[in-house]
Short mmCIF file of N, CA, C and O in Angstrom, two decimals:
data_model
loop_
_atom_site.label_atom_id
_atom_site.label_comp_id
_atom_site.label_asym_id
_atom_site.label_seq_id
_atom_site.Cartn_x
_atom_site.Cartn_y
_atom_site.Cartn_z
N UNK A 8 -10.72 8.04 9.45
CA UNK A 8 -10.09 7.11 8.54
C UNK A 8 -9.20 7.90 7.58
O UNK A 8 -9.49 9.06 7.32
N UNK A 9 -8.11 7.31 7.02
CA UNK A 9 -7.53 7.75 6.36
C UNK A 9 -7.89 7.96 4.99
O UNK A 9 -8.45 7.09 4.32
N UNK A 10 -7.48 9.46 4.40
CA UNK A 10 -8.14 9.75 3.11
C UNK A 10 -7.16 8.94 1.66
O UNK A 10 -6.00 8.52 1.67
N UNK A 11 -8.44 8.96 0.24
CA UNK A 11 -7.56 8.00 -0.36
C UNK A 11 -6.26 8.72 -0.69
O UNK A 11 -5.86 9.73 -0.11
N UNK A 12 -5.49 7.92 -1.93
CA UNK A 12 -3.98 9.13 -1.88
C UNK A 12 -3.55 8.41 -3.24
O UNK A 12 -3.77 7.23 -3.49
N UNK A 13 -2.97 9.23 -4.01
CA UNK A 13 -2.24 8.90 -4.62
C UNK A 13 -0.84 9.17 -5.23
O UNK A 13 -0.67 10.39 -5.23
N UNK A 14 0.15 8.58 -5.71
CA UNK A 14 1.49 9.00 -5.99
C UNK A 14 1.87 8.49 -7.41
O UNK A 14 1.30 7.57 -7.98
N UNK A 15 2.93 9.24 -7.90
CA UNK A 15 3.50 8.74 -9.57
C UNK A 15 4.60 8.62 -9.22
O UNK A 15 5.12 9.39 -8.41
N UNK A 16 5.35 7.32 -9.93
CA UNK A 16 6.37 7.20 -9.76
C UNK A 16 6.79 6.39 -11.46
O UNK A 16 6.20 5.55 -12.14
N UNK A 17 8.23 7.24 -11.66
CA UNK A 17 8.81 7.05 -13.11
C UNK A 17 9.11 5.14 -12.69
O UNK A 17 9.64 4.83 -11.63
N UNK A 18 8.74 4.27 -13.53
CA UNK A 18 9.56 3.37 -13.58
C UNK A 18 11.33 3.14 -13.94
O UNK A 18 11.99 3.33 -14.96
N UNK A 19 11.69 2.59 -12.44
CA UNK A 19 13.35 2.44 -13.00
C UNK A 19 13.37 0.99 -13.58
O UNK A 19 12.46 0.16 -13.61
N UNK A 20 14.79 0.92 -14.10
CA UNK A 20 15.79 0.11 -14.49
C UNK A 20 15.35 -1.15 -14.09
O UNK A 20 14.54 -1.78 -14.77
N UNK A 21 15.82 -1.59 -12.99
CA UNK A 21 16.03 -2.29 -12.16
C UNK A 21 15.04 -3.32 -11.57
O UNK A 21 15.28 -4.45 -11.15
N UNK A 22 13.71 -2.55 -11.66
CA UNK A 22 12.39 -3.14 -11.96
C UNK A 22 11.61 -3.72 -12.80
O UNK A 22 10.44 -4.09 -12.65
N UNK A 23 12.52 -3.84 -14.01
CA UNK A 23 12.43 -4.69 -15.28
C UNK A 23 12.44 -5.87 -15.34
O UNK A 23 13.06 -6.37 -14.40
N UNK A 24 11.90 -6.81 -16.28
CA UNK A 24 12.34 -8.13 -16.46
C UNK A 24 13.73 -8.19 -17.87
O UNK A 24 14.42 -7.28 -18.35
N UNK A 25 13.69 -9.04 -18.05
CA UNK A 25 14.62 -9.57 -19.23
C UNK A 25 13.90 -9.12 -20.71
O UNK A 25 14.45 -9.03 -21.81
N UNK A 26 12.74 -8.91 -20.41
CA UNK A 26 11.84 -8.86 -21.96
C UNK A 26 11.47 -7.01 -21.80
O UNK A 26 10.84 -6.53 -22.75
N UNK A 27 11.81 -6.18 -20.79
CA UNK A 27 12.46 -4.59 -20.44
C UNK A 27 10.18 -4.51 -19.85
O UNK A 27 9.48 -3.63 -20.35
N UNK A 28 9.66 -5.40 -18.98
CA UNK A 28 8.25 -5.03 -18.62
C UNK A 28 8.77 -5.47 -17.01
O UNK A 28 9.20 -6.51 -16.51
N UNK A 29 8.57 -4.43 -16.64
CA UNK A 29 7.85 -4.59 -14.70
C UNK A 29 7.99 -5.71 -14.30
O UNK A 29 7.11 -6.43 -14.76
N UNK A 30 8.79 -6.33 -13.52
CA UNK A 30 8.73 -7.91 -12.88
C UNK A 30 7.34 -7.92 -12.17
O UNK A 30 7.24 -7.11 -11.25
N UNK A 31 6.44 -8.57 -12.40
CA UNK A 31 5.45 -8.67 -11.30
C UNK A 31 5.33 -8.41 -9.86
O UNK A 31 4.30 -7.92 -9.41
N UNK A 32 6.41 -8.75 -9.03
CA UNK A 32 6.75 -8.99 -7.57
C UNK A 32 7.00 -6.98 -7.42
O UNK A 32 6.58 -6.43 -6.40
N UNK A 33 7.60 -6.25 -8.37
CA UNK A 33 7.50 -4.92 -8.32
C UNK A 33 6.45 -3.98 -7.65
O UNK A 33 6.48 -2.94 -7.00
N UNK A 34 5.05 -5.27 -8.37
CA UNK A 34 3.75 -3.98 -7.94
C UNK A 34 3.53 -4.27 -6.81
O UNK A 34 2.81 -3.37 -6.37
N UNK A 35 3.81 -5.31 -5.71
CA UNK A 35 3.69 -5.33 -4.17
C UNK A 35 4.80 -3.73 -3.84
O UNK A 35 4.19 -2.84 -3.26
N UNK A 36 5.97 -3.49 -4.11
CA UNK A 36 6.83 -2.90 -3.60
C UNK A 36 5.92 -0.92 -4.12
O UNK A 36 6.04 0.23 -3.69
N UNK A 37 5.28 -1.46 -4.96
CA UNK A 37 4.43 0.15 -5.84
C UNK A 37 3.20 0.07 -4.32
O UNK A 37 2.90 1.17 -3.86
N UNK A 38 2.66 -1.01 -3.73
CA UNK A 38 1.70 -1.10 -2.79
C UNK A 38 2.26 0.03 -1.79
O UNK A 38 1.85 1.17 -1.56
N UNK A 39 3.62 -0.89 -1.16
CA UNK A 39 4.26 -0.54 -0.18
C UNK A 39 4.32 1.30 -0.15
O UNK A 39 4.05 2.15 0.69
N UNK A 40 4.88 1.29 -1.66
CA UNK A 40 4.78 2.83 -1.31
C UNK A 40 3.32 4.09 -1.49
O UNK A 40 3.11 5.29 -1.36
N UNK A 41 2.73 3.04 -1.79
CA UNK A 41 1.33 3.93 -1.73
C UNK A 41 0.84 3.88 -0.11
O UNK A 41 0.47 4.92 0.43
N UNK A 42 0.86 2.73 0.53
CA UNK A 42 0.73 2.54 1.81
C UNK A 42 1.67 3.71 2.79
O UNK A 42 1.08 3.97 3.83
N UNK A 43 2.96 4.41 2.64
CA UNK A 43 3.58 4.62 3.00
C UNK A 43 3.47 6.15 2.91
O UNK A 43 3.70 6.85 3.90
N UNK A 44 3.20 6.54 1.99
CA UNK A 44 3.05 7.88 1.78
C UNK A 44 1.53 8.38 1.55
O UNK A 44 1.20 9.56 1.36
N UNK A 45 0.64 7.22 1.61
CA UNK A 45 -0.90 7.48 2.67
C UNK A 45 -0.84 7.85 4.01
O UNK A 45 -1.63 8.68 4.46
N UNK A 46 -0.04 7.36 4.62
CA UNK A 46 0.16 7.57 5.81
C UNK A 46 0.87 9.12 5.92
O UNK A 46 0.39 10.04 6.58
N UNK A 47 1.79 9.18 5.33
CA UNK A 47 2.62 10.28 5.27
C UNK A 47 1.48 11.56 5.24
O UNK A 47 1.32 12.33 6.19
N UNK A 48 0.81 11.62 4.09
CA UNK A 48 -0.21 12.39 3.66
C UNK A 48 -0.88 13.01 4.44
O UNK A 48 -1.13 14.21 4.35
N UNK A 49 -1.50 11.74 5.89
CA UNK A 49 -2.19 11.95 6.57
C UNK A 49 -1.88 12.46 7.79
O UNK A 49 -2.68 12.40 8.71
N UNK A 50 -0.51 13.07 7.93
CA UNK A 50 0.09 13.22 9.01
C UNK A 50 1.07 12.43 10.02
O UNK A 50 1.62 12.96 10.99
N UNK A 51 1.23 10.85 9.58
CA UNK A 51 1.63 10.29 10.44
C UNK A 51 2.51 9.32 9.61
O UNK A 51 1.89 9.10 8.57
N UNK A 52 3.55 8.72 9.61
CA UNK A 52 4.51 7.58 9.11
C UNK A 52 4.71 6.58 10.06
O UNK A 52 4.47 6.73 11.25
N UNK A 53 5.22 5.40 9.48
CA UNK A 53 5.55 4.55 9.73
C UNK A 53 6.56 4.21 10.96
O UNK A 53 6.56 3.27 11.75
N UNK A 54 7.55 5.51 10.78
CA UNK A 54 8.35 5.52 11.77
C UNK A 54 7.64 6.52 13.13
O UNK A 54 8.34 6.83 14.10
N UNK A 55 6.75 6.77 13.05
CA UNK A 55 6.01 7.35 14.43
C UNK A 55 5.24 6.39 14.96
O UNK A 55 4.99 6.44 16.16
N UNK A 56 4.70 5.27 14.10
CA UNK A 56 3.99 4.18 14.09
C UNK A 56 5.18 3.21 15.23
O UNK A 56 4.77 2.47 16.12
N UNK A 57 6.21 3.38 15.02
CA UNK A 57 7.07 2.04 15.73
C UNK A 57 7.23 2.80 16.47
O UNK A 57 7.25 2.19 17.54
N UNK A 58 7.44 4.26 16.72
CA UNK A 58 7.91 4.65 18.20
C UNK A 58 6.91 4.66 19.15
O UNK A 58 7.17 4.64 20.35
N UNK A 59 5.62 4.69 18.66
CA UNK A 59 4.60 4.26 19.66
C UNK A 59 4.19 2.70 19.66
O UNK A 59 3.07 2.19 19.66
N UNK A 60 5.55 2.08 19.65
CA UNK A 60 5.58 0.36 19.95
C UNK A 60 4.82 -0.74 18.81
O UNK A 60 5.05 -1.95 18.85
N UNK A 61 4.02 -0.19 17.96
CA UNK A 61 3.10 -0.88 17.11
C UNK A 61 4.01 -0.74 15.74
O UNK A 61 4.78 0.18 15.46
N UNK A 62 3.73 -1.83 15.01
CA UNK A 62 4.21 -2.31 14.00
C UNK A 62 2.44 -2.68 12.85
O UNK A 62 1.27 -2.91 13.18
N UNK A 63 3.24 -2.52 11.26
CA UNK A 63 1.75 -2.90 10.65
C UNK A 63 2.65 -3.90 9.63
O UNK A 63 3.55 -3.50 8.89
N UNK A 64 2.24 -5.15 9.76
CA UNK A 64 2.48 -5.82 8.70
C UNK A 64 1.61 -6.69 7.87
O UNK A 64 0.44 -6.87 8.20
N UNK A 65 2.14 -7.26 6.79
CA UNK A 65 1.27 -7.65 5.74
C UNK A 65 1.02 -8.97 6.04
O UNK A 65 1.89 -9.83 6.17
N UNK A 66 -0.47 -9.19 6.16
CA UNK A 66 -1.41 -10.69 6.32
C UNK A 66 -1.98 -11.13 5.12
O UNK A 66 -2.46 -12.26 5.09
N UNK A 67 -2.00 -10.47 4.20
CA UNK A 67 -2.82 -10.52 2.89
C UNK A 67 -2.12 -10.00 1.69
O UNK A 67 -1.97 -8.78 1.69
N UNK A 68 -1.70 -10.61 0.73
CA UNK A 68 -1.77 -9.46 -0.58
C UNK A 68 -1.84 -10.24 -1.54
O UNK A 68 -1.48 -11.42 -1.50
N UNK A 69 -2.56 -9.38 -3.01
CA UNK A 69 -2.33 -10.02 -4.31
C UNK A 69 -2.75 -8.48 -5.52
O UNK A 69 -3.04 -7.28 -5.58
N UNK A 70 -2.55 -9.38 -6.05
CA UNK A 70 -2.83 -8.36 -7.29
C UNK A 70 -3.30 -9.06 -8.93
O UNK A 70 -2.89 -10.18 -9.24
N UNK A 71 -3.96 -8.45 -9.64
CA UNK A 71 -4.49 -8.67 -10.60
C UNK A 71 -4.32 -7.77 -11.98
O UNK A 71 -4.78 -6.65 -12.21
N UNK A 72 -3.35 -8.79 -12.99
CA UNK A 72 -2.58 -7.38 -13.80
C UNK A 72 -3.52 -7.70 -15.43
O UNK A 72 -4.21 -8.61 -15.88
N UNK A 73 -3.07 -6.40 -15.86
CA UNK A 73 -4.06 -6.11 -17.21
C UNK A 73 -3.27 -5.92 -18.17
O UNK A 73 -3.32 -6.71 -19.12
N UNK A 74 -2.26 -4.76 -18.19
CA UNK A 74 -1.07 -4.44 -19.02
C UNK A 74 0.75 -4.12 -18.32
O UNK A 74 1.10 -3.28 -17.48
N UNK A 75 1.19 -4.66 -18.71
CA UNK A 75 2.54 -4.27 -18.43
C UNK A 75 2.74 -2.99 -18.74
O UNK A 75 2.08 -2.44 -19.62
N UNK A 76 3.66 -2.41 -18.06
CA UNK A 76 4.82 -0.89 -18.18
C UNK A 76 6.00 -1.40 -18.05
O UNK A 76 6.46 -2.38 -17.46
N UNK A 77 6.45 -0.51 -18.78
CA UNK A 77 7.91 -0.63 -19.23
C UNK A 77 9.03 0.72 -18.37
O UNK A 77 8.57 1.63 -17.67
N UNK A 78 10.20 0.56 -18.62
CA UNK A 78 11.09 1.27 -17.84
C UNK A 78 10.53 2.88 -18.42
O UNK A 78 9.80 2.97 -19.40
N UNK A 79 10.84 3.62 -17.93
CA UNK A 79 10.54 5.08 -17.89
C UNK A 79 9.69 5.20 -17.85
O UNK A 79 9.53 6.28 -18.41
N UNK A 80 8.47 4.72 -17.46
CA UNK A 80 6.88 4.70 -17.83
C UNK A 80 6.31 5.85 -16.53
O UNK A 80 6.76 5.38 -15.48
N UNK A 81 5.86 6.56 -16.36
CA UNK A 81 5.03 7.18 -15.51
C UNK A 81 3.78 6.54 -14.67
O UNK A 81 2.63 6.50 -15.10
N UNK A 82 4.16 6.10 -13.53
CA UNK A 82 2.93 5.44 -13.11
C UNK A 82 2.20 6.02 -12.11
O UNK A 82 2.75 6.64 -11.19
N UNK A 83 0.50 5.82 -12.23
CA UNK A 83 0.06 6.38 -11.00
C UNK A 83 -0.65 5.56 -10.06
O UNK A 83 -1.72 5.02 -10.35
N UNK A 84 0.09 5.40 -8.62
CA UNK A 84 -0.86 4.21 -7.72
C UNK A 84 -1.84 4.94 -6.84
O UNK A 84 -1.62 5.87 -6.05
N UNK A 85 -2.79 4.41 -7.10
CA UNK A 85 -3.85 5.04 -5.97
C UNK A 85 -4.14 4.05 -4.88
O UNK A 85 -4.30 2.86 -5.15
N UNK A 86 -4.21 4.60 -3.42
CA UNK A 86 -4.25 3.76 -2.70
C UNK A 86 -5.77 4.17 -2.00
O UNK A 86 -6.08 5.36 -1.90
N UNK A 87 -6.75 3.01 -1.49
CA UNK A 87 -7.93 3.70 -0.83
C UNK A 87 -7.41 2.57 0.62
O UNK A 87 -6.73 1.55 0.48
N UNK A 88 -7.85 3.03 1.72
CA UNK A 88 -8.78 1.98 2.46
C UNK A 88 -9.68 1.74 2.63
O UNK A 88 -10.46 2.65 2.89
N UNK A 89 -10.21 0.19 2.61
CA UNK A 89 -11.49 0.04 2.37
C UNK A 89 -12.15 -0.51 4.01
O UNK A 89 -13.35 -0.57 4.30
N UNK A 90 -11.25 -0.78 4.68
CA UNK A 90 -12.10 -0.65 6.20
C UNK A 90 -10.56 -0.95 7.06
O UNK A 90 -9.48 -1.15 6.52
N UNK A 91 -10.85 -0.90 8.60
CA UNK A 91 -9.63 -0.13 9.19
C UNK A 91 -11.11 -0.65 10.62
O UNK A 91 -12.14 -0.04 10.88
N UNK A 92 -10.43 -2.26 11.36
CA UNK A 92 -11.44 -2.41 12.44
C UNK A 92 -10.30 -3.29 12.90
O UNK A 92 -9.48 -3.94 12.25
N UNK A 93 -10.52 -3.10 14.57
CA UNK A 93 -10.03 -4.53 14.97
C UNK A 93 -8.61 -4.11 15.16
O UNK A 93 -8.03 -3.11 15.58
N UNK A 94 -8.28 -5.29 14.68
CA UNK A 94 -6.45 -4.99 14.38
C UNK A 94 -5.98 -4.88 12.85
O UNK A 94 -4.85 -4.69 12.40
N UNK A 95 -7.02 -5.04 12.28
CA UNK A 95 -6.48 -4.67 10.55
C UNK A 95 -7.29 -3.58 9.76
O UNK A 95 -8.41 -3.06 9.82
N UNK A 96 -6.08 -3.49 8.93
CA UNK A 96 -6.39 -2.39 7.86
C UNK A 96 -6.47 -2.97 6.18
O UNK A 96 -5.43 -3.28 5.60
N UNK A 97 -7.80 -3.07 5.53
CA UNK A 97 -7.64 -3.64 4.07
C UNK A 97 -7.37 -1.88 3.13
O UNK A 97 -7.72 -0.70 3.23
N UNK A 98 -6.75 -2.50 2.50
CA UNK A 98 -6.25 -1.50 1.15
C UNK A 98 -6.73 -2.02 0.05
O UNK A 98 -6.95 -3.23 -0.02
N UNK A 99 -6.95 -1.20 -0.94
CA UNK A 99 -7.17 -1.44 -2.58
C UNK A 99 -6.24 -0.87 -3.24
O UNK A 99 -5.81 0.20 -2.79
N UNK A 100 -5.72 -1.37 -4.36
CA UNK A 100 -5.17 -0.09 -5.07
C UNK A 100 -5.44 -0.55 -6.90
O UNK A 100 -5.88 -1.58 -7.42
N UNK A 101 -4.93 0.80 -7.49
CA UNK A 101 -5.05 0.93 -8.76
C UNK A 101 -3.43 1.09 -9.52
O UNK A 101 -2.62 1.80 -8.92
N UNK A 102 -3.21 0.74 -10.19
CA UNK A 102 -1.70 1.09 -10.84
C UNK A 102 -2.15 1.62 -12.60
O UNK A 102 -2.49 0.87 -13.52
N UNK A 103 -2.03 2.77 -12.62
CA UNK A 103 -2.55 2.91 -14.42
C UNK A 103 -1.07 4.32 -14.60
O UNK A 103 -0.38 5.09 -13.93
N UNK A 104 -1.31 3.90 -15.92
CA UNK A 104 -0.17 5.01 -16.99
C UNK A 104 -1.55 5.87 -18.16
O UNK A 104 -2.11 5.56 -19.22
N UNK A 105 -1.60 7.23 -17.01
CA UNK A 105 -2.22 7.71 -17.79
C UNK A 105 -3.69 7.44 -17.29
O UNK A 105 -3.97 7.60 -16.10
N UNK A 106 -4.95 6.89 -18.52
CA UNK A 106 -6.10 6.47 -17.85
C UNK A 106 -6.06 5.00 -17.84
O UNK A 106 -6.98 4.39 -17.29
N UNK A 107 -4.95 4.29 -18.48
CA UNK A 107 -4.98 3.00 -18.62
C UNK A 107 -4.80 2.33 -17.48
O UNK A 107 -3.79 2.75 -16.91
N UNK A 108 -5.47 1.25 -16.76
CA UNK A 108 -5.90 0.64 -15.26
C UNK A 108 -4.75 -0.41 -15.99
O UNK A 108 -5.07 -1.10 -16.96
N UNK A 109 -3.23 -0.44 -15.33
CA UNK A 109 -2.34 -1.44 -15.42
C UNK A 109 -2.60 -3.11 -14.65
O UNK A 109 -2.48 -4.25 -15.09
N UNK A 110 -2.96 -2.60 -13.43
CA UNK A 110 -3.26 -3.32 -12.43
C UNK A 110 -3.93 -3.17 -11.10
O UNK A 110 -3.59 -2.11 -10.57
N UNK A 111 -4.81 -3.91 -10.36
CA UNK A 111 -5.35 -3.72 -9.30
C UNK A 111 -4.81 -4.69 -8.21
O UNK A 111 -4.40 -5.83 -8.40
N UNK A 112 -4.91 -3.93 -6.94
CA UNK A 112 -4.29 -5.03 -6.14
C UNK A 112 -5.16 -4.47 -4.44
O UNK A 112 -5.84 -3.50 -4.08
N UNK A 113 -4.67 -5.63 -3.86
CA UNK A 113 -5.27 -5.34 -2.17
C UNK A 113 -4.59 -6.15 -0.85
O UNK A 113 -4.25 -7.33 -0.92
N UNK A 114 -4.51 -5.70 -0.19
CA UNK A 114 -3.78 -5.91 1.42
C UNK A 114 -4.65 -5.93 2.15
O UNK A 114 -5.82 -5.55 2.09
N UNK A 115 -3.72 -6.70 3.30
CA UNK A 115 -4.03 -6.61 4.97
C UNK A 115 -3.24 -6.24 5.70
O UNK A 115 -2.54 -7.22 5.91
N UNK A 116 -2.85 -5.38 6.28
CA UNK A 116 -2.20 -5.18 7.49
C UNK A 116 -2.62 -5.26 8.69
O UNK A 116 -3.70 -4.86 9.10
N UNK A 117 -1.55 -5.92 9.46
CA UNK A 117 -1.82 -6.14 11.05
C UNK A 117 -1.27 -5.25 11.85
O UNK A 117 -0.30 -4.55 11.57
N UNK A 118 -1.97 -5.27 12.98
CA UNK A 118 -1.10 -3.93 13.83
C UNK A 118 -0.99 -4.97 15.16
O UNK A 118 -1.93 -5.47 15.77
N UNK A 119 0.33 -5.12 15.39
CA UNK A 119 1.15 -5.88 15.91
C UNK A 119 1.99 -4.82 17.04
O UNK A 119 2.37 -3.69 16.71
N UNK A 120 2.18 -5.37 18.31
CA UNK A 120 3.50 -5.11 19.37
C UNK A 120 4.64 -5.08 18.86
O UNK A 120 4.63 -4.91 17.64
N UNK A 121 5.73 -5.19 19.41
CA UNK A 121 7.11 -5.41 19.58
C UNK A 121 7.38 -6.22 19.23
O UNK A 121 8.07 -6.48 18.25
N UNK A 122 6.55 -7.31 20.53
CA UNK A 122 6.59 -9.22 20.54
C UNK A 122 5.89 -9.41 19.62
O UNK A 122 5.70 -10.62 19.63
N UNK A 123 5.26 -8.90 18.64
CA UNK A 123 4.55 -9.73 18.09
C UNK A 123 2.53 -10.06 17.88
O UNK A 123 1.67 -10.59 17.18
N UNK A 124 2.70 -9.49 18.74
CA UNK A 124 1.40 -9.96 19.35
C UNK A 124 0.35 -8.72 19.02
O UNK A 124 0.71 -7.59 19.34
N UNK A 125 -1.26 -8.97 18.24
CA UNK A 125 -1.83 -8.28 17.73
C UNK A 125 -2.76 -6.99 18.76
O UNK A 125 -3.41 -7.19 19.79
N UNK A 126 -2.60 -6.10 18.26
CA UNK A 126 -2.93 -4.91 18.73
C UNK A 126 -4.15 -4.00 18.33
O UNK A 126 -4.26 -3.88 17.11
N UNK A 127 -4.97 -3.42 18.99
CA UNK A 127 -6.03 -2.90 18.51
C UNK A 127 -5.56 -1.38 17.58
O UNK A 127 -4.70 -0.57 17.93
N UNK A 128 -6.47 -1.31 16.24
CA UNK A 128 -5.34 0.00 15.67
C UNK A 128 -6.05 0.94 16.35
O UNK A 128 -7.12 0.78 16.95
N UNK A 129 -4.96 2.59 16.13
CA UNK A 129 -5.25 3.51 17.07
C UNK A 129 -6.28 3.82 16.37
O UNK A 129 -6.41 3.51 15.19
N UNK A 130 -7.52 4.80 17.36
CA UNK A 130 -8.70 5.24 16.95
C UNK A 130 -8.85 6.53 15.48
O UNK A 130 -9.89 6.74 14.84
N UNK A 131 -7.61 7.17 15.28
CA UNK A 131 -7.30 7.97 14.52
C UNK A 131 -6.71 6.78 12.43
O UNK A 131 -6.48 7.17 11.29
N UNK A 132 -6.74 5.72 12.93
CA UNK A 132 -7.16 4.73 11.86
C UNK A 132 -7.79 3.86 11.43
O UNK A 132 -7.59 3.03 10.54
N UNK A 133 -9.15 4.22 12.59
CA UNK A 133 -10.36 3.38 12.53
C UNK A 133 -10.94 3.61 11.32
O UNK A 133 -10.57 4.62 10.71
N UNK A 134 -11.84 2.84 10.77
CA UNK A 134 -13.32 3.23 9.83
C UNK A 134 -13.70 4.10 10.66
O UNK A 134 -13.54 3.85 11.86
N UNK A 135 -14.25 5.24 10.28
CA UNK A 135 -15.59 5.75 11.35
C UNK A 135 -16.76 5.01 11.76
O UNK A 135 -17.40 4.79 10.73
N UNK A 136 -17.31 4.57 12.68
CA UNK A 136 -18.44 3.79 13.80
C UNK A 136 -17.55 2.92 14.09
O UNK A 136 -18.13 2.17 14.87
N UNK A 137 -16.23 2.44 13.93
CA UNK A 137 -15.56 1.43 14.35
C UNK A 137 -15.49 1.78 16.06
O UNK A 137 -15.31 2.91 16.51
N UNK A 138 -15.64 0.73 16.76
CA UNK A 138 -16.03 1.00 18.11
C UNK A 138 -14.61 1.13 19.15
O UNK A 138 -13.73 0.28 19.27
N UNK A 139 -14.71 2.61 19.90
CA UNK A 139 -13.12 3.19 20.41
C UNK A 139 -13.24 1.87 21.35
O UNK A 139 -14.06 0.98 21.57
N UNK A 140 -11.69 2.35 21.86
CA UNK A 140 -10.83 1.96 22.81
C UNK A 140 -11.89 0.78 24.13
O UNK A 140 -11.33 0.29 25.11
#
């Protein structure tokens, strides 16, 4: 299974609202990249993921916020997985500035074909006892 991971990323501009705090819809895109560079971490991306025909997309998400950040803010997302069976993968994550817990959030990803159509994930992103091939 994949180990947890985490990344900081400065808040930009652009990710602001009108009142200069984080648009909400932002911390899915803070997911995305914790998801993305978990993978990375672990040896493998997204784009090695599609050249071996499988795709992972999102069946699930939400999040649950505590404090806003503001533009230049230093953020740190931690991403865990919390099980990895079947054809999906659940995620957790944490978003804090500093020790302050900004927000928590969690996913599903599917591991999907070409067409579409759901796929067993590879054994190298199972839970461990998750049962091979």
């Amino acid at each position: 299974m994949i180990s947890p991971h985490e990344i900081t990323i400065r808040v930009r501009y652009q990710e602001t609202d009108a009142q200069g705090h984080v648009h909400h819809a932002n911390y899915f895109t803070y997911f995305e990249l914790g998801r993305t560079e978990q993978l990375r971490a672990a040896g493998r991306s997204y784009e090695l993921i599609e050249q071996e025909g499988l795709h992972l997309v999102v069946t699930e998400i939400g999040c649950r916020y505590f404090s806003s950040c503001r533009f230049g803010d230093s953020i740190i997302v931690r991403t865990r997985v919390v099980a990895a069976k079947g054809v999906r993968v659940q995620h957790e994550y944490e978003v804090l500035r500093g020790e302050e817990l900004l927000a928590q959030g969690h996913s599903t990803v599917a591991c999907v074909d070409r067409d579409g159509k759901p796929r067993r994930l590879p054994q190298w992103m199972r839970t461990p006892g998750a049962p091979p091939d």
